[in-house]
Coordinates of C-alpha atoms in Angstrom, one line a residue:
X1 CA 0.0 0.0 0.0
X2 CA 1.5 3.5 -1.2
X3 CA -1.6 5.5 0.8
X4 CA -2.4 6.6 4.3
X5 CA -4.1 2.9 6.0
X6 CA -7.7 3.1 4.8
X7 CA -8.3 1.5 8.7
X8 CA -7.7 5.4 10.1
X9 CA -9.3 6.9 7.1
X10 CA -12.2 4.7 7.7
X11 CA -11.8 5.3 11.5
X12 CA -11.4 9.3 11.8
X13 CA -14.3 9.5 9.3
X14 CA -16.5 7.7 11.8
X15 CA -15.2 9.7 14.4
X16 CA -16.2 12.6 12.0
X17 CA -19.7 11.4 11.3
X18 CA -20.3 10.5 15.0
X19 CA -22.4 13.7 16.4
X20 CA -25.0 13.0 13.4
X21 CA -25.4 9.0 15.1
X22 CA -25.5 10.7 18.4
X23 CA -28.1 13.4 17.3
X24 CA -30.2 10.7 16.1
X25 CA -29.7 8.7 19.1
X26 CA -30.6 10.8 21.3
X27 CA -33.7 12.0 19.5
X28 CA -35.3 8.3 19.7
X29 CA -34.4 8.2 23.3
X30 CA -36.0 11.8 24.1
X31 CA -38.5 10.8 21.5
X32 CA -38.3 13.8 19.7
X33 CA -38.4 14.5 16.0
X34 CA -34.8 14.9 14.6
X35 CA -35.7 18.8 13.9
X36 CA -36.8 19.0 17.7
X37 CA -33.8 17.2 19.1
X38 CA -31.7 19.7 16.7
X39 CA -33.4 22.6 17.8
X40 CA -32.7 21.6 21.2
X41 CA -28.8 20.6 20.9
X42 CA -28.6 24.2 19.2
X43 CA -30.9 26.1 21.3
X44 CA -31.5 24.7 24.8
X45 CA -28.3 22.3 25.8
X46 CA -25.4 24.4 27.3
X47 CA -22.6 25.4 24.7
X48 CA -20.0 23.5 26.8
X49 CA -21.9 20.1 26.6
X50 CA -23.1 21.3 22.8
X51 CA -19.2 21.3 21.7
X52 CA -18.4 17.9 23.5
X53 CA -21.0 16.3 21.6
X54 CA -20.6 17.9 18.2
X55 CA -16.6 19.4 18.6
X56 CA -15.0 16.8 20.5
X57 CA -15.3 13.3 18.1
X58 CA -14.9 15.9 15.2
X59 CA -11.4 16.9 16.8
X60 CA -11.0 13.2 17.5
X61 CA -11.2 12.0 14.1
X62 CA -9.1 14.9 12.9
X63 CA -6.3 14.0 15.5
X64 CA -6.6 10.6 14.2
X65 CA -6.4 11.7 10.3
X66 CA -3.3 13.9 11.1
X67 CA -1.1 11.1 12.2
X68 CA 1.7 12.6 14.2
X69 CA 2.8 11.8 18.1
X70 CA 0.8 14.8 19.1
X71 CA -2.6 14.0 17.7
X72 CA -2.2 10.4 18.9
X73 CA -2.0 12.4 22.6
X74 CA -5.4 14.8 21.6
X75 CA -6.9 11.9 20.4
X76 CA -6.7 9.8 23.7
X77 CA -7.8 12.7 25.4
X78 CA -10.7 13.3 23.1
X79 CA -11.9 9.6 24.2
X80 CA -11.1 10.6 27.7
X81 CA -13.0 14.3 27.7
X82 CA -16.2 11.7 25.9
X83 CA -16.0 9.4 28.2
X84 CA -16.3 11.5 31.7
X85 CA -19.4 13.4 29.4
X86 CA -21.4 9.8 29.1
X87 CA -20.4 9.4 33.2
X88 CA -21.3 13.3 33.8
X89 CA -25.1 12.3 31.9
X90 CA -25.7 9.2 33.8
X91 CA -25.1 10.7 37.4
X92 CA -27.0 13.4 36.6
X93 CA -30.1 10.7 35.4
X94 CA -29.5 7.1 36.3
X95 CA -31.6 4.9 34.8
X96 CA -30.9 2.1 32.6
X97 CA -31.0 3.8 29.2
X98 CA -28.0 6.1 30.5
X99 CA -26.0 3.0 32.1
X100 CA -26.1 1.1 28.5
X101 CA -25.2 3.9 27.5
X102 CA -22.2 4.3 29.8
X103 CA -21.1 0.7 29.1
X104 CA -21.2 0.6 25.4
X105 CA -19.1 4.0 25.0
X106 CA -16.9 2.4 27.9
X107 CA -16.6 -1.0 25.8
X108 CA -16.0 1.0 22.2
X109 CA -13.4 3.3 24.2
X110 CA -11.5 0.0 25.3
X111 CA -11.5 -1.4 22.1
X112 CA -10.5 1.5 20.2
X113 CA -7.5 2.4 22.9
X114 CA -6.5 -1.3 22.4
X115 CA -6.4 -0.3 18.9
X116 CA -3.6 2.4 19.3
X117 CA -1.4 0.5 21.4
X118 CA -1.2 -2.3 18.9
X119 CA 2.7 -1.5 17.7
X120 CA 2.3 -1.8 14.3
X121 CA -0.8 1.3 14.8
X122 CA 1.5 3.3 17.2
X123 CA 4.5 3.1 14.6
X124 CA 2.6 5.1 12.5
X125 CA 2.6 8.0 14.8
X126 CA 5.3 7.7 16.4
X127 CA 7.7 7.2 13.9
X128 CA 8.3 9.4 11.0
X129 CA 10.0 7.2 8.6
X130 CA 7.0 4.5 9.0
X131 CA 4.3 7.2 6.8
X132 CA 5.5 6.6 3.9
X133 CA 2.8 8.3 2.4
X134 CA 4.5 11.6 3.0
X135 CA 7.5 11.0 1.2
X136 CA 8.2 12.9 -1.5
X137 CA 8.0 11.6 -5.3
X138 CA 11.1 10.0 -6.7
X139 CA 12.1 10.7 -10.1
X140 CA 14.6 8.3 -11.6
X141 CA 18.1 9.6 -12.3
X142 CA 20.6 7.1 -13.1
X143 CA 23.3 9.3 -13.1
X144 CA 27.0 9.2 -12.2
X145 CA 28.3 11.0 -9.1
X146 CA 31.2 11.3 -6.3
X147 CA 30.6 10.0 -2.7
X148 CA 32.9 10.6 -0.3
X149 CA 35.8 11.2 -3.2
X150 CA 34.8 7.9 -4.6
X151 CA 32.6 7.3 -8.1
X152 CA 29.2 6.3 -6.9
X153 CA 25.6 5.8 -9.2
X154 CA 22.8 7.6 -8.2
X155 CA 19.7 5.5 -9.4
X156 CA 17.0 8.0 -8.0
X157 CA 16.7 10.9 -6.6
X158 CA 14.0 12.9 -4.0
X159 CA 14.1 16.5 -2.7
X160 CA 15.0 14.4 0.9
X161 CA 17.3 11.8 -0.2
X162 CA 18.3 9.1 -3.0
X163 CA 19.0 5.4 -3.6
X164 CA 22.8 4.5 -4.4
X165 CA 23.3 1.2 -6.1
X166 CA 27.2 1.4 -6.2
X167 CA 30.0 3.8 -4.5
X168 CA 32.2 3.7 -1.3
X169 CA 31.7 0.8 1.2
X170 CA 29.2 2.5 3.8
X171 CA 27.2 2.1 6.7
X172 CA 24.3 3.4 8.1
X173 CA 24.8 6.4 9.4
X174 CA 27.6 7.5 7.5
X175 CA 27.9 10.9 7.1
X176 CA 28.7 11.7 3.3
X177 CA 29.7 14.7 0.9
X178 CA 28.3 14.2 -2.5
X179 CA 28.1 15.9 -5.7
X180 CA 27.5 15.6 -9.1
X181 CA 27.1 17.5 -12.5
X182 CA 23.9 17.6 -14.3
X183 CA 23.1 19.7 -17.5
X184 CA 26.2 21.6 -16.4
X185 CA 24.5 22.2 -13.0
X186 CA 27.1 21.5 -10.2
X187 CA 25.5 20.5 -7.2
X188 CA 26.8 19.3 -3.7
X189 CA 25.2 18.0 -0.9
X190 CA 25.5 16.2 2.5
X191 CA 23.8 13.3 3.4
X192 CA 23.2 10.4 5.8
X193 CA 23.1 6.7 4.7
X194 CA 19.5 5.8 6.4
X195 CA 19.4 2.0 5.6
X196 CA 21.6 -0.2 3.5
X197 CA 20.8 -3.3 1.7
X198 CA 21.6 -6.8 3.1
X199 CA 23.7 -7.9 -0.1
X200 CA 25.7 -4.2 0.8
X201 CA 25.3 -3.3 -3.0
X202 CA 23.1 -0.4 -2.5
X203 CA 21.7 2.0 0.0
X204 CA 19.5 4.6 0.7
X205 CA 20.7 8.3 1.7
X206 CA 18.8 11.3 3.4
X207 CA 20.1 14.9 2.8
X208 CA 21.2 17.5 5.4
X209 CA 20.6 20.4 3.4
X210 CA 21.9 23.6 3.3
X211 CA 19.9 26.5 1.7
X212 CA 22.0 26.1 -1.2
X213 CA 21.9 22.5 -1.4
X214 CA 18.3 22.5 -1.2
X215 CA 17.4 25.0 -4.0
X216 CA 20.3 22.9 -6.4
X217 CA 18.8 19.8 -5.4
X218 CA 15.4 21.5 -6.2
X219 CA 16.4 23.0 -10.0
X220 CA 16.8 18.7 -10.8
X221 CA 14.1 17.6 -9.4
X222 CA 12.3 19.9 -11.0
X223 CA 14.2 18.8 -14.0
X224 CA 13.5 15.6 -13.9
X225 CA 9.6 16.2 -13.2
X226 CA 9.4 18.2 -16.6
X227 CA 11.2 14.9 -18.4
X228 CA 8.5 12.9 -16.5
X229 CA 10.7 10.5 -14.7
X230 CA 9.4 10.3 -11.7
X231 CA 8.9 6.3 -10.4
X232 CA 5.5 5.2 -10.9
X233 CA 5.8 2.5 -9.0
X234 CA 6.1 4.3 -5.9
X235 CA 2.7 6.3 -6.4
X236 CA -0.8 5.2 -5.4
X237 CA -2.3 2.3 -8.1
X238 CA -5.3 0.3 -8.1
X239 CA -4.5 -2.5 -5.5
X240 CA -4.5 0.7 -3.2
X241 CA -8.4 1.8 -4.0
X242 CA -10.7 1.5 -0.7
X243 CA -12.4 -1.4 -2.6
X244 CA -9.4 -3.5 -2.8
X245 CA -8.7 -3.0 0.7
X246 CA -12.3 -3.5 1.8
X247 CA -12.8 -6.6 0.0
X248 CA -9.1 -8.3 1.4
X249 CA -10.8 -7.1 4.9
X250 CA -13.8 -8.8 4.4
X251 CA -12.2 -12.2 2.6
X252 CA -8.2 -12.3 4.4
X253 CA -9.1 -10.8 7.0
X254 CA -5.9 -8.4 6.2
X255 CA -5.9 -4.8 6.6
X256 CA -6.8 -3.9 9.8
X257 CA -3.6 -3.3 10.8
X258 CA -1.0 -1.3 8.8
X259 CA 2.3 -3.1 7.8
X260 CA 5.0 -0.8 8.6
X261 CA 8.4 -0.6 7.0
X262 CA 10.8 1.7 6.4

């Protein structure tokens, strides 16, 4: 899969499209027409109580869409600010309509934290290199360059980094000086080797950029994008379409979780 994991698409959207289940929820259990029950979210229930039904899952399922170590934190407390609402309604009316109530968001809570703690789920927001949806395109370059004073072969290139499939014996986290001449563009950059193959024949870099570098690095990728070179196979195809994934769900049971990798 070369998209964000349809599972948290999927999951912030129902986060997103939870105050309109609620609203009609708590119209049958009022017994109230869905107009009545709207007009008395919007007119009659204080704004505070108002914005944790409507504002809070909202938030929730934006935290969730973001994907980054901080929304993972708003989104826990999100659960945790809609939780103590469901407790705050059924101290304030216990019966056993608001006690169901109070076990099934406590049982959907529990399930959805166990969830986020799954590793391959947490990866995602905690670790940077694992949302690989965010990298930037690669165009191919195949082009000869100098690594550390040694020949080296670029095969492709990003704005962040590029894939070496021959040069000076590395390892990762080697720092290295490269350069190379394209269309009688010099252009020199330093880099780290992130990962390196197991048969030590190629290896992937990221760039520590200067301001220079980056705007050199820039005029070839742009470059490159005019020539259409970019590596299709790295971008979104069908086998990544929400049907695909819905239907391996459904019959492999896969999906559910996202495979990292790096």
């Amino acid at each position: 899969m070369k998209t964000k994991p349809w599972s948290l698409i999927v999951l912030a959207l129902l986060h997103v499209l939870a105050p309109l289940g609620n609203l009609l929820l708590n119209a049958v259990r009022a017994g109230r027409t869905f107009p009545a029950q709207l007009h008395y979210w919007f007119e009659v229930l204080p704004k505070p109580l108002l914005f944790v039904y409507v504002g809070v899952p909202i938030l929730a399922g934006v935290f969730i869409y973001i994907c980054k170590r901080w929304s993972y934190w708003a989104y826990l407390v999100c659960l945790a600010i809609i939780f103590a609402s469901n407790l705050y309604s059924y101290w304030t009316s216990m019966n056993w309509s608001t006690l169901i109530a109070l076990i099934v968001v406590l049982l959907v809570d529990l399930l959805i934290v166990a969830y986020f703690v799954v590793p391959s789920v947490q990866k995602i927001y905690f670790d940077p290199r694992m949302r690989w949806w965010e990298a930037a395109p690669r165009y191919n370059f195949n082009h000869e360059a100098v690594v550390n004073g040694s020949k080296a072969f670029i095969k492709n290139l990003s704005q962040g980094g590029m894939f070496m499939t021959s040069g000076p014996s590395l390892q990762a986290n080697d720092s290295l000086e490269i350069s190379w001449n394209y269309e009688g563009q010099e252009t020199k950059v330093l880099g780290k080797v992130l990962y390196k193959s197991p048969d030590g024949l190629s290896c992937g870099v990221r760039f520590q950029h200067t301001p220079e570098s980056q705007r050199a690095v820039k005029d070839v990728i742009d470059s490159l994008h005019a020539k259409k070179l970019i590596v299709v196979e790295r971008l979104p195809g069908p086998e990544d379409s929400f049907g695909v994934w819905l239907k391996k769900l459904f019959t492999k049971g896969e999906g559910l979780f996202p495979k990292t990798r790096i």
